Short mmCIF file of C-alpha atoms in Angstrom, two decimals:
data_model
loop_
_atom_site.label_atom_id
_atom_site.label_comp_id
_atom_site.label_asym_id
_atom_site.label_seq_id
_atom_site.Cartn_x
_atom_site.Cartn_y
_atom_site.Cartn_z
CA MET A 273 -30.11 -10.48 -110.36
CA SER A 274 -26.95 -10.13 -108.23
CA TYR A 275 -26.99 -7.03 -106.02
CA PHE A 276 -23.42 -5.79 -105.58
CA ASP A 277 -24.06 -2.27 -104.23
CA ALA A 278 -24.38 -2.82 -100.47
CA ALA A 279 -22.17 0.21 -99.76
CA SER A 280 -24.97 2.39 -101.12
CA SER A 281 -27.73 0.57 -99.27
CA ALA A 282 -27.72 -2.94 -97.83
CA PRO A 283 -30.74 -5.22 -98.34
CA LEU A 284 -33.13 -5.25 -95.40
CA HIS A 285 -31.92 -7.83 -92.89
CA PRO A 286 -34.50 -10.52 -91.97
CA VAL A 287 -34.24 -9.53 -88.30
CA ALA A 288 -35.00 -5.91 -89.26
CA ARG A 289 -38.08 -7.02 -91.16
CA GLN A 290 -39.34 -9.09 -88.22
CA ALA A 291 -38.71 -6.31 -85.70
CA LEU A 292 -40.32 -3.71 -87.96
CA LEU A 293 -43.51 -5.73 -88.42
CA ALA A 294 -43.76 -6.59 -84.74
CA SER A 295 -43.25 -3.01 -83.56
CA LEU A 296 -45.87 -1.67 -85.97
CA ASP A 297 -48.43 -3.27 -83.68
CA GLU A 298 -46.72 -2.39 -80.39
CA GLY A 299 -44.91 0.88 -81.01
CA TRP A 300 -47.37 3.23 -82.65
CA ALA A 301 -48.19 5.35 -79.60
CA ASP A 302 -46.45 8.46 -78.27
CA PRO A 303 -43.59 7.26 -76.02
CA SER A 304 -43.76 10.48 -74.00
CA ARG A 305 -47.28 9.69 -72.72
CA LEU A 306 -47.95 8.01 -69.40
CA TYR A 307 -50.87 5.77 -70.39
CA ARG A 308 -50.36 2.10 -71.17
CA GLU A 309 -49.77 2.40 -74.91
CA GLY A 310 -47.30 5.23 -74.37
CA ARG A 311 -45.44 3.29 -71.68
CA ARG A 312 -45.21 0.30 -74.01
CA ALA A 313 -43.78 2.49 -76.76
CA ARG A 314 -41.29 4.04 -74.31
CA LEU A 315 -40.08 0.58 -73.27
CA LEU A 316 -39.46 -0.27 -76.94
CA LEU A 317 -37.58 2.99 -77.55
CA ASP A 318 -35.43 2.61 -74.44
CA ALA A 319 -34.63 -1.01 -75.29
CA ALA A 320 -33.64 -0.02 -78.83
CA ARG A 321 -31.40 2.76 -77.52
CA GLU A 322 -29.71 0.42 -75.04
CA ALA A 323 -29.17 -2.26 -77.68
CA ALA A 324 -27.70 0.22 -80.16
CA ALA A 325 -25.49 1.82 -77.50
CA GLU A 326 -24.13 -1.55 -76.39
CA THR A 327 -23.28 -2.45 -79.98
CA VAL A 328 -21.69 0.92 -80.75
CA GLY A 329 -19.80 0.98 -77.45
CA CYS A 330 -21.25 4.01 -75.70
CA ARG A 331 -23.67 4.92 -72.91
CA PRO A 332 -27.39 4.91 -73.79
CA ASP A 333 -27.71 8.55 -72.76
CA GLU A 334 -24.95 9.46 -75.24
CA LEU A 335 -26.91 8.10 -78.23
CA ARG A 336 -29.84 9.64 -80.02
CA PHE A 337 -31.67 8.49 -83.13
CA THR A 338 -31.98 10.88 -86.10
CA PRO A 339 -34.05 10.92 -89.31
CA SER A 340 -31.04 9.76 -91.40
CA GLY A 341 -27.30 9.25 -91.38
CA THR A 342 -26.84 12.49 -93.32
CA HIS A 343 -28.89 14.33 -90.70
CA ALA A 344 -26.70 12.80 -87.98
CA VAL A 345 -23.55 14.08 -89.71
CA HIS A 346 -24.94 17.57 -90.25
CA ALA A 347 -26.30 17.80 -86.71
CA GLY A 348 -23.10 16.40 -85.23
CA ILE A 349 -20.81 18.82 -87.04
CA ALA A 350 -23.05 21.83 -86.42
CA GLY A 351 -23.50 20.97 -82.75
CA ALA A 352 -19.81 20.36 -82.11
CA LEU A 353 -18.82 23.58 -83.88
CA GLY A 354 -21.50 25.48 -82.00
CA GLY A 355 -20.34 24.11 -78.68
CA ARG A 356 -16.78 25.26 -79.30
CA ARG A 357 -17.55 28.56 -80.98
CA ARG A 358 -15.47 30.47 -78.42
CA VAL A 359 -12.42 28.37 -79.33
CA GLY A 360 -12.65 29.27 -83.01
CA ARG A 361 -14.26 28.43 -86.32
CA HIS A 362 -11.63 26.20 -87.89
CA LEU A 363 -12.66 22.73 -89.12
CA ILE A 364 -10.41 19.87 -90.31
CA VAL A 365 -11.72 17.17 -92.67
CA SER A 366 -10.09 14.57 -94.90
CA ALA A 367 -10.28 15.05 -98.66
CA VAL A 368 -12.18 11.77 -99.10
CA GLU A 369 -15.03 12.29 -96.62
CA HIS A 370 -18.61 11.53 -97.58
CA SER A 371 -20.36 14.41 -99.32
CA SER A 372 -22.46 15.07 -96.20
CA VAL A 373 -19.29 16.02 -94.31
CA LEU A 374 -17.88 18.04 -97.21
CA HIS A 375 -21.16 19.91 -97.65
CA SER A 376 -21.06 20.83 -93.95
CA ALA A 377 -17.49 22.06 -94.47
CA GLU A 378 -18.62 24.21 -97.40
CA ALA A 379 -21.39 25.67 -95.25
CA GLN A 380 -18.82 26.47 -92.57
CA GLU A 381 -16.76 28.40 -95.10
CA ARG A 382 -19.80 30.29 -96.41
CA GLU A 383 -20.58 31.37 -92.87
CA GLY A 384 -17.10 32.81 -92.34
CA GLY A 385 -15.28 29.83 -90.88
CA SER A 386 -12.19 28.15 -92.27
CA VAL A 387 -11.57 24.54 -93.35
CA THR A 388 -8.40 22.48 -93.77
CA ARG A 389 -8.72 19.46 -96.07
CA VAL A 390 -6.16 16.77 -95.28
CA SER A 391 -4.83 14.93 -98.34
CA VAL A 392 -4.63 11.15 -98.75
CA ASP A 393 -2.11 8.83 -100.38
CA ARG A 394 -2.77 6.84 -103.54
CA THR A 395 -4.61 4.15 -101.52
CA GLY A 396 -7.03 6.72 -100.08
CA ARG A 397 -5.57 6.63 -96.56
CA VAL A 398 -4.78 9.72 -94.49
CA ASP A 399 -1.56 10.17 -92.57
CA PRO A 400 -2.23 11.07 -88.90
CA ALA A 401 0.64 13.54 -89.22
CA GLY A 402 -1.47 15.41 -91.76
CA PHE A 403 -4.16 15.96 -89.15
CA ALA A 404 -1.53 16.92 -86.58
CA SER A 405 -0.06 19.58 -88.88
CA GLY A 406 -3.53 20.94 -89.62
CA LEU A 407 -4.43 21.56 -85.98
CA ARG A 408 -4.46 25.20 -84.90
CA SER A 409 -5.26 27.15 -81.76
CA ASP A 410 -8.68 27.98 -83.23
CA THR A 411 -9.53 24.43 -84.39
CA ALA A 412 -13.02 23.59 -83.13
CA LEU A 413 -13.50 20.13 -84.67
CA ALA A 414 -11.85 17.44 -86.79
CA CYS A 415 -13.76 14.92 -88.93
CA LEU A 416 -12.60 11.54 -90.25
CA GLN A 417 -14.55 8.64 -91.70
CA SER A 418 -13.86 5.19 -90.28
CA ALA A 419 -13.66 3.67 -93.77
CA ASN A 420 -14.13 5.04 -97.26
CA HIS A 421 -17.44 4.49 -98.98
CA GLU A 422 -16.03 4.32 -102.52
CA VAL A 423 -12.83 2.30 -102.26
CA GLY A 424 -13.15 0.57 -98.88
CA THR A 425 -9.92 1.90 -97.36
CA ALA A 426 -9.96 1.86 -93.56
CA GLN A 427 -8.71 5.02 -91.89
CA PRO A 428 -6.37 5.25 -88.85
CA VAL A 429 -9.11 6.60 -86.59
CA ALA A 430 -7.48 5.61 -83.29
CA GLU A 431 -4.21 7.34 -84.21
CA VAL A 432 -5.95 10.50 -85.41
CA ALA A 433 -8.19 10.51 -82.33
CA GLU A 434 -5.11 10.42 -80.11
CA VAL A 435 -3.55 13.33 -82.02
CA CYS A 436 -6.75 15.32 -81.60
CA ARG A 437 -7.16 14.35 -77.92
CA ALA A 438 -3.65 15.58 -77.16
CA ALA A 439 -4.56 18.92 -78.73
CA GLY A 440 -7.91 19.13 -76.95
CA VAL A 441 -9.86 18.94 -80.22
CA PRO A 442 -12.91 16.64 -80.54
CA LEU A 443 -13.00 14.14 -83.41
CA LEU A 444 -16.23 13.33 -85.25
CA VAL A 445 -16.23 9.94 -86.98
CA ASP A 446 -18.56 9.11 -89.85
CA ALA A 447 -18.89 5.36 -89.21
CA ALA A 448 -21.69 4.64 -91.68
CA GLN A 449 -19.70 2.08 -93.67
CA SER A 450 -18.01 0.26 -90.79
CA LEU A 451 -20.52 -0.12 -87.95
CA ALA A 452 -21.74 -3.45 -89.31
CA TRP A 453 -18.22 -4.88 -88.91
CA GLY A 454 -17.29 -3.73 -85.43
CA PRO A 455 -16.98 -0.83 -82.99
CA VAL A 456 -14.88 2.19 -83.88
CA GLU A 457 -11.65 2.15 -81.90
CA GLY A 458 -10.00 5.16 -80.32
CA ALA A 459 -10.92 8.17 -78.23
CA TRP A 460 -13.38 9.71 -80.67
CA SER A 461 -15.83 12.33 -79.40
CA VAL A 462 -18.79 12.25 -81.80
CA LEU A 463 -19.96 9.43 -84.08
CA ALA A 464 -22.59 9.17 -86.81
CA GLY A 465 -24.12 6.12 -88.49
CA SER A 466 -26.89 5.18 -90.90
CA ALA A 467 -29.18 2.17 -90.49
CA HIS A 468 -29.69 1.36 -94.16
CA LYS A 469 -25.94 0.79 -94.51
CA TRP A 470 -26.08 -2.23 -92.16
CA GLY A 471 -29.39 -3.76 -93.26
CA GLY A 472 -31.77 -1.65 -91.22
CA PRO A 473 -34.58 0.45 -92.70
CA ALA A 474 -33.88 3.75 -94.42
CA GLY A 475 -34.74 6.91 -92.54
CA VAL A 476 -32.90 6.11 -89.30
CA GLY A 477 -29.51 7.46 -88.30
CA LEU A 478 -27.72 7.57 -85.01
CA LEU A 479 -25.65 10.28 -83.42
CA VAL A 480 -23.39 9.67 -80.42
CA VAL A 481 -21.97 12.56 -78.40
CA ARG A 482 -19.60 11.48 -75.62
CA LYS A 483 -20.12 12.92 -72.16
CA GLY A 484 -17.85 15.91 -71.60
CA VAL A 485 -17.88 17.02 -75.24
CA ARG A 486 -19.09 20.59 -75.58
CA PHE A 487 -22.12 20.36 -77.87
CA ALA A 488 -24.76 22.95 -78.72
CA ALA A 489 -27.56 21.81 -81.04
CA GLN A 490 -28.09 24.32 -83.84
CA GLY A 491 -31.31 25.45 -85.47
CA PRO A 492 -34.87 25.23 -84.11
CA THR A 493 -35.22 22.60 -81.39
CA ASP A 494 -38.00 21.46 -79.11
CA GLU A 495 -38.45 18.97 -76.31
CA ARG A 496 -38.68 16.10 -78.80
CA GLY A 497 -35.33 16.91 -80.41
CA TYR A 498 -35.86 15.67 -83.99
CA GLY A 499 -39.63 15.30 -83.71
CA PHE A 500 -41.91 12.32 -83.17
CA GLU A 501 -39.82 9.15 -83.34
CA ASN A 502 -40.31 6.60 -86.12
CA LEU A 503 -40.34 3.95 -83.45
CA PRO A 504 -40.88 0.83 -85.63
CA ALA A 505 -37.94 1.83 -87.84
CA ILE A 506 -35.76 2.61 -84.81
CA VAL A 507 -36.50 -0.78 -83.24
CA ALA A 508 -35.71 -2.50 -86.55
CA ALA A 509 -32.47 -0.52 -86.92
CA ALA A 510 -31.23 -1.49 -83.45
CA ALA A 511 -32.24 -5.13 -83.85
CA SER A 512 -30.53 -5.45 -87.23
CA LEU A 513 -27.33 -3.77 -85.99
CA ARG A 514 -27.08 -6.31 -83.19
CA ALA A 515 -27.84 -9.15 -85.61
CA VAL A 516 -25.25 -8.22 -88.26
CA ARG A 517 -22.62 -7.61 -85.59
CA ALA A 518 -23.19 -11.12 -84.26
CA GLU A 519 -22.44 -12.49 -87.75
CA ALA A 520 -19.68 -10.01 -88.61
CA ASP A 521 -16.52 -11.96 -87.80
CA GLN A 522 -17.48 -15.05 -89.77
CA GLU A 523 -19.02 -13.09 -92.64
CA ALA A 524 -15.99 -10.79 -92.87
CA LEU A 525 -13.69 -13.76 -93.49
CA ARG A 526 -15.97 -15.07 -96.23
CA LEU A 527 -16.52 -11.75 -98.00
CA ARG A 528 -12.86 -10.81 -97.74
CA GLU A 529 -11.94 -13.98 -99.61
CA LEU A 530 -14.45 -13.17 -102.34
CA THR A 531 -13.26 -9.57 -102.75
CA GLU A 532 -9.62 -10.71 -102.78
CA ARG A 533 -10.61 -13.06 -105.59
CA ILE A 534 -11.98 -10.10 -107.55
CA ARG A 535 -8.96 -7.90 -106.76
CA GLY A 536 -6.55 -10.59 -107.91
CA ARG A 537 -8.31 -11.87 -111.00
CA VAL A 538 -9.77 -8.76 -112.62
CA PRO A 539 -6.33 -7.39 -113.70
CA ARG A 540 -5.50 -10.79 -115.20
CA LEU A 541 -8.83 -11.14 -116.98
CA VAL A 542 -9.17 -7.55 -118.22
CA PRO A 543 -6.21 -5.61 -119.68
CA ASP A 544 -5.53 -2.00 -118.70
CA VAL A 545 -7.26 -2.09 -115.32
CA GLU A 546 -6.23 -0.31 -112.11
CA VAL A 547 -7.51 -1.78 -108.82
CA VAL A 548 -7.71 1.05 -106.29
CA GLY A 549 -7.82 1.35 -102.51
CA ASP A 550 -5.62 -0.06 -99.77
CA PRO A 551 -4.97 -3.76 -100.52
CA GLU A 552 -4.93 -4.78 -96.83
CA ARG A 553 -6.44 -2.17 -94.49
CA ARG A 554 -9.92 -2.21 -95.95
CA LEU A 555 -13.54 -3.19 -95.40
CA PRO A 556 -14.28 -6.84 -96.18
CA GLY A 557 -16.91 -6.42 -98.87
CA ILE A 558 -15.73 -3.55 -101.11
CA VAL A 559 -13.45 -3.77 -104.15
CA THR A 560 -13.06 -0.97 -106.69
CA PHE A 561 -11.31 -0.89 -110.05
CA SER A 562 -11.10 1.41 -113.08
CA CYS A 563 -10.87 0.35 -116.71
CA LEU A 564 -9.02 2.39 -119.32
CA TYR A 565 -10.87 3.36 -122.49
CA VAL A 566 -14.29 2.64 -120.98
CA ASP A 567 -17.34 4.84 -120.55
CA GLY A 568 -18.50 4.24 -116.98
CA GLU A 569 -22.21 4.74 -117.58
CA THR A 570 -22.22 2.36 -120.54
CA LEU A 571 -20.31 -0.27 -118.57
CA LEU A 572 -22.75 -0.09 -115.66
CA HIS A 573 -25.70 -0.42 -118.04
CA GLU A 574 -24.13 -3.44 -119.73
CA LEU A 575 -23.40 -5.11 -116.39
CA ASP A 576 -26.99 -4.42 -115.36
CA ARG A 577 -28.15 -6.18 -118.55
CA GLU A 578 -26.03 -9.15 -117.48
CA GLY A 579 -27.72 -9.21 -114.07
CA PHE A 580 -25.29 -7.28 -111.85
CA SER A 581 -26.06 -4.16 -109.85
CA VAL A 582 -22.84 -2.22 -109.25
CA SER A 583 -21.98 1.45 -108.82
CA SER A 584 -19.27 3.81 -109.98
CA GLY A 585 -17.28 6.90 -109.07
CA SER A 586 -16.64 7.65 -112.74
CA SER A 587 -17.41 11.13 -114.04
CA CYS A 588 -19.29 9.44 -116.85
CA THR A 589 -21.99 8.37 -114.40
CA SER A 590 -22.24 11.72 -112.62
CA SER A 591 -24.85 14.33 -113.39
CA THR A 592 -22.11 16.96 -113.05
CA LEU A 593 -19.70 15.11 -115.36
CA THR A 594 -16.91 15.63 -112.83
CA PRO A 595 -14.79 12.82 -111.39
CA SER A 596 -15.47 11.40 -107.96
CA HIS A 597 -13.83 13.61 -105.35
CA VAL A 598 -12.46 10.45 -103.72
CA LEU A 599 -10.73 9.17 -106.86
CA LYS A 600 -9.53 12.69 -107.61
CA ALA A 601 -7.98 13.08 -104.16
CA MET A 602 -6.26 9.70 -104.55
CA GLY A 603 -4.90 10.63 -107.99
CA VAL A 604 -6.08 7.38 -109.59
CA LEU A 605 -7.86 6.60 -112.83
CA SER A 606 -11.54 7.56 -112.77
CA GLU A 607 -12.78 6.41 -116.18
CA GLY A 608 -14.58 3.10 -116.35
CA ASN A 609 -14.76 2.94 -112.56
CA VAL A 610 -16.64 0.03 -110.96
CA ARG A 611 -17.33 -0.43 -107.25
CA VAL A 612 -18.39 -3.91 -106.19
CA SER A 613 -19.73 -3.95 -102.63
CA LEU A 614 -20.94 -7.38 -101.59
CA PRO A 615 -23.88 -7.68 -99.17
CA PHE A 616 -24.06 -10.15 -96.31
CA GLY A 617 -24.81 -13.55 -97.84
CA ALA A 618 -23.30 -12.86 -101.29
CA THR A 619 -22.43 -16.17 -102.91
CA GLU A 620 -19.29 -17.54 -104.50
CA GLU A 621 -21.35 -18.51 -107.54
CA ASP A 622 -22.43 -14.89 -108.13
CA VAL A 623 -18.84 -13.67 -107.87
CA GLU A 624 -17.61 -16.32 -110.31
CA ARG A 625 -20.36 -15.42 -112.75
CA PHE A 626 -19.38 -11.74 -112.47
CA LEU A 627 -15.75 -12.60 -113.24
CA ALA A 628 -16.88 -14.63 -116.22
CA VAL A 629 -19.06 -11.83 -117.62
CA LEU A 630 -16.79 -8.84 -116.97
CA PRO A 631 -14.04 -9.38 -119.62
CA GLY A 632 -16.48 -9.64 -122.51
CA THR A 633 -18.53 -6.73 -121.24
CA VAL A 634 -15.51 -4.42 -120.98
CA ALA A 635 -14.24 -5.55 -124.38
CA GLY A 636 -17.62 -4.82 -125.94
CA VAL A 637 -17.73 -1.30 -124.51
CA ARG A 638 -14.18 -0.60 -125.68
CA GLU A 639 -14.97 -1.85 -129.16
CA LYS A 640 -18.00 0.47 -129.42
CA LEU A 641 -15.79 3.42 -128.41
CA GLY A 642 -13.05 2.51 -130.88
CA ALA A 643 -10.45 1.99 -128.15
CA PRO A 644 -6.92 0.97 -129.23
CA THR A 645 -5.89 -2.67 -129.15
CA SER A 646 -2.53 -4.41 -129.10
CA THR A 647 -2.83 -4.95 -132.85
CA THR A 648 -3.22 -1.25 -133.68
CA THR A 649 -0.64 -0.31 -136.34
CA PRO A 650 1.26 2.96 -135.71
CA ALA A 651 1.19 5.56 -138.48
CA VAL A 652 4.20 7.49 -139.74
CA GLN A 653 5.96 8.99 -136.74
CA THR A 654 6.22 12.70 -136.05
CA ASP A 655 8.01 14.53 -133.23
CA GLU A 656 4.88 16.21 -131.91
CA PHE A 657 1.21 15.40 -132.21
CA LEU A 658 -1.89 17.44 -131.40
CA VAL A 659 -5.04 15.66 -130.23
CA ASP A 660 -8.11 17.89 -130.32
CA SER A 661 -10.65 16.40 -127.89
CA LEU A 662 -12.57 19.58 -127.18
CA GLY A 663 -16.23 18.88 -126.53
CA LYS A 664 -15.60 15.17 -125.94
CA ARG A 665 -16.17 13.47 -122.61
CA CYS A 666 -14.33 10.68 -120.86
CA PRO A 667 -12.93 8.32 -121.85
CA ILE A 668 -12.61 9.69 -125.42
CA PRO A 669 -9.64 12.07 -124.74
CA VAL A 670 -7.62 9.20 -123.27
CA ILE A 671 -8.62 6.84 -126.08
CA GLU A 672 -7.47 9.36 -128.69
CA LEU A 673 -4.21 9.88 -126.78
CA ALA A 674 -3.59 6.13 -126.69
CA LYS A 675 -4.24 5.84 -130.42
CA VAL A 676 -1.59 8.40 -131.39
CA ILE A 677 1.15 7.84 -128.80
CA GLY A 678 2.74 5.31 -131.14
CA ASP A 679 2.84 7.91 -133.92
CA VAL A 680 5.56 9.93 -132.16
CA PRO A 681 9.11 8.70 -131.58
CA VAL A 682 10.45 8.03 -128.11
CA GLY A 683 10.97 11.48 -126.59
CA GLY A 684 8.24 12.97 -128.76
CA LEU A 685 5.37 14.98 -127.36
CA VAL A 686 1.58 14.62 -127.57
CA ARG A 687 -0.52 17.68 -126.71
CA VAL A 688 -4.12 16.77 -125.79
CA LEU A 689 -6.69 19.57 -125.89
CA SER A 690 -9.65 18.88 -123.62
CA ASP A 691 -12.36 20.81 -121.79
CA ASP A 692 -13.46 17.81 -119.72
CA GLU A 693 -12.50 18.10 -116.04
CA ALA A 694 -11.91 14.34 -115.87
CA ALA A 695 -8.94 14.66 -118.25
CA ARG A 696 -6.96 16.43 -115.51
CA LEU A 697 -7.10 13.18 -113.53
CA ASP A 698 -7.30 10.49 -116.18
CA ILE A 699 -4.44 11.56 -118.47
CA PRO A 700 -1.81 11.53 -115.67
CA ALA A 701 -3.25 8.22 -114.44
CA TRP A 702 -2.99 6.77 -117.97
CA CYS A 703 0.64 7.90 -118.18
CA GLU A 704 1.49 6.11 -114.96
CA MET A 705 -0.25 2.92 -116.07
CA ARG A 706 1.36 2.96 -119.53
CA GLU A 707 4.81 4.12 -118.34
CA GLN A 708 4.75 7.39 -120.26
CA GLU A 709 5.76 10.82 -118.90
CA TYR A 710 3.09 13.31 -117.93
CA VAL A 711 4.78 16.66 -118.54
CA GLY A 712 2.00 18.86 -117.21
CA GLU A 713 -0.71 21.18 -118.47
CA GLU A 714 -0.81 24.59 -120.04
CA PRO A 715 -3.63 27.02 -120.84
CA ALA A 716 -5.18 26.95 -124.30
CA ASP A 717 -7.58 29.19 -126.18
CA ARG A 718 -10.28 26.66 -125.27
CA GLY A 719 -9.97 24.15 -122.46
CA THR A 720 -6.56 22.94 -121.36
CA ALA A 721 -3.60 21.37 -123.15
CA TYR A 722 -2.21 18.27 -121.43
CA LEU A 723 1.34 17.35 -122.45
CA VAL A 724 2.51 13.74 -122.61
CA ARG A 725 6.02 12.59 -123.59
CA ARG A 726 6.52 9.13 -125.03
CA LEU A 727 9.05 7.10 -123.01
CA THR A 728 8.45 3.57 -124.28
#
């Protein structure tokens, strides 16, 4: 089995396993106690904090360990907003942040605050000018991820941090995806990370608050902060972060070559594919692409049967049946979406086997769905065609659109009726890929009518 979903959770690093087992025997006592076992545990905790701080690039007294990366994000945002409550209750986030950041933003709005969501371009990258224009006199905090978890695009953190510094606004960086590869550059104020993203154990996050940043922890607190420390997991998290960082430069070169191989060959091997994300400013191990006329859940199941564990931002794999907010913000195709995120140590042989299996797997899924092929014979042409896809989920509305576009003359119109939210993203994306004109949408008695004009 080839595990290609390291962006969700990286396999436990051997150093983490060794440190975890060793500290189970040495670090079980209360590190706040003064007897021998407590002192030994305190030495382990302090050493872990110092090692993590050195790797992150901060002072040890600026770093605290949390029960998870999500907890670090929530605590960081709440504390920074609380510390600057007198300034105002305005929060700025990018449209492609991790759900933990967006959920905090929603909570801010429910509690009477305001939120500005900065848009991204088609590669998923923010423009620092977008953050600059969003700053207000009552802005308490800005949030920006260091790199995107779904498409791998690296964000201009240093530039945004400088914009925020000039305005006197702290910047919180969600660095969960990038800490394994190097420190976060720029004058950021608060940083959050998650150990299981870099090969440490789950259940450990880290939160860094720079000295001088106004910060007021929210909710019930006590002298132990987040409670009794999971010391063995903390020691393993710090040890593994140092270990992966030592290997990062060499491993980044190797994984970047493998992901570039996927990015370059998938569009040649599989027709009607859109590779998404910034082609250059990106994490080394992530490559994401979307396949027209493919049901994402079925494709992931078929790849799993072939021995590959991958993930997807497709609405077809979501319990809510809505497209990924990242793909939606980018305005790219969401159907048949596949994210390949290679772990440290992924082999060339596994990548080549994936490239060999993928074309037949996609073709099989398309055939089951009755997707159009290059040999499909157009019917008698008519100036306007109605496609009723009400009650049908992605990618069926797009498949039915593709089947009938040849039935209208150049300049003719196809009206697609759909009540699937994904159609609002996938039909315009299909038009761009197939060089047809997306005219827009209009209300219908049920669902929405999406209008497409044939150009070619």
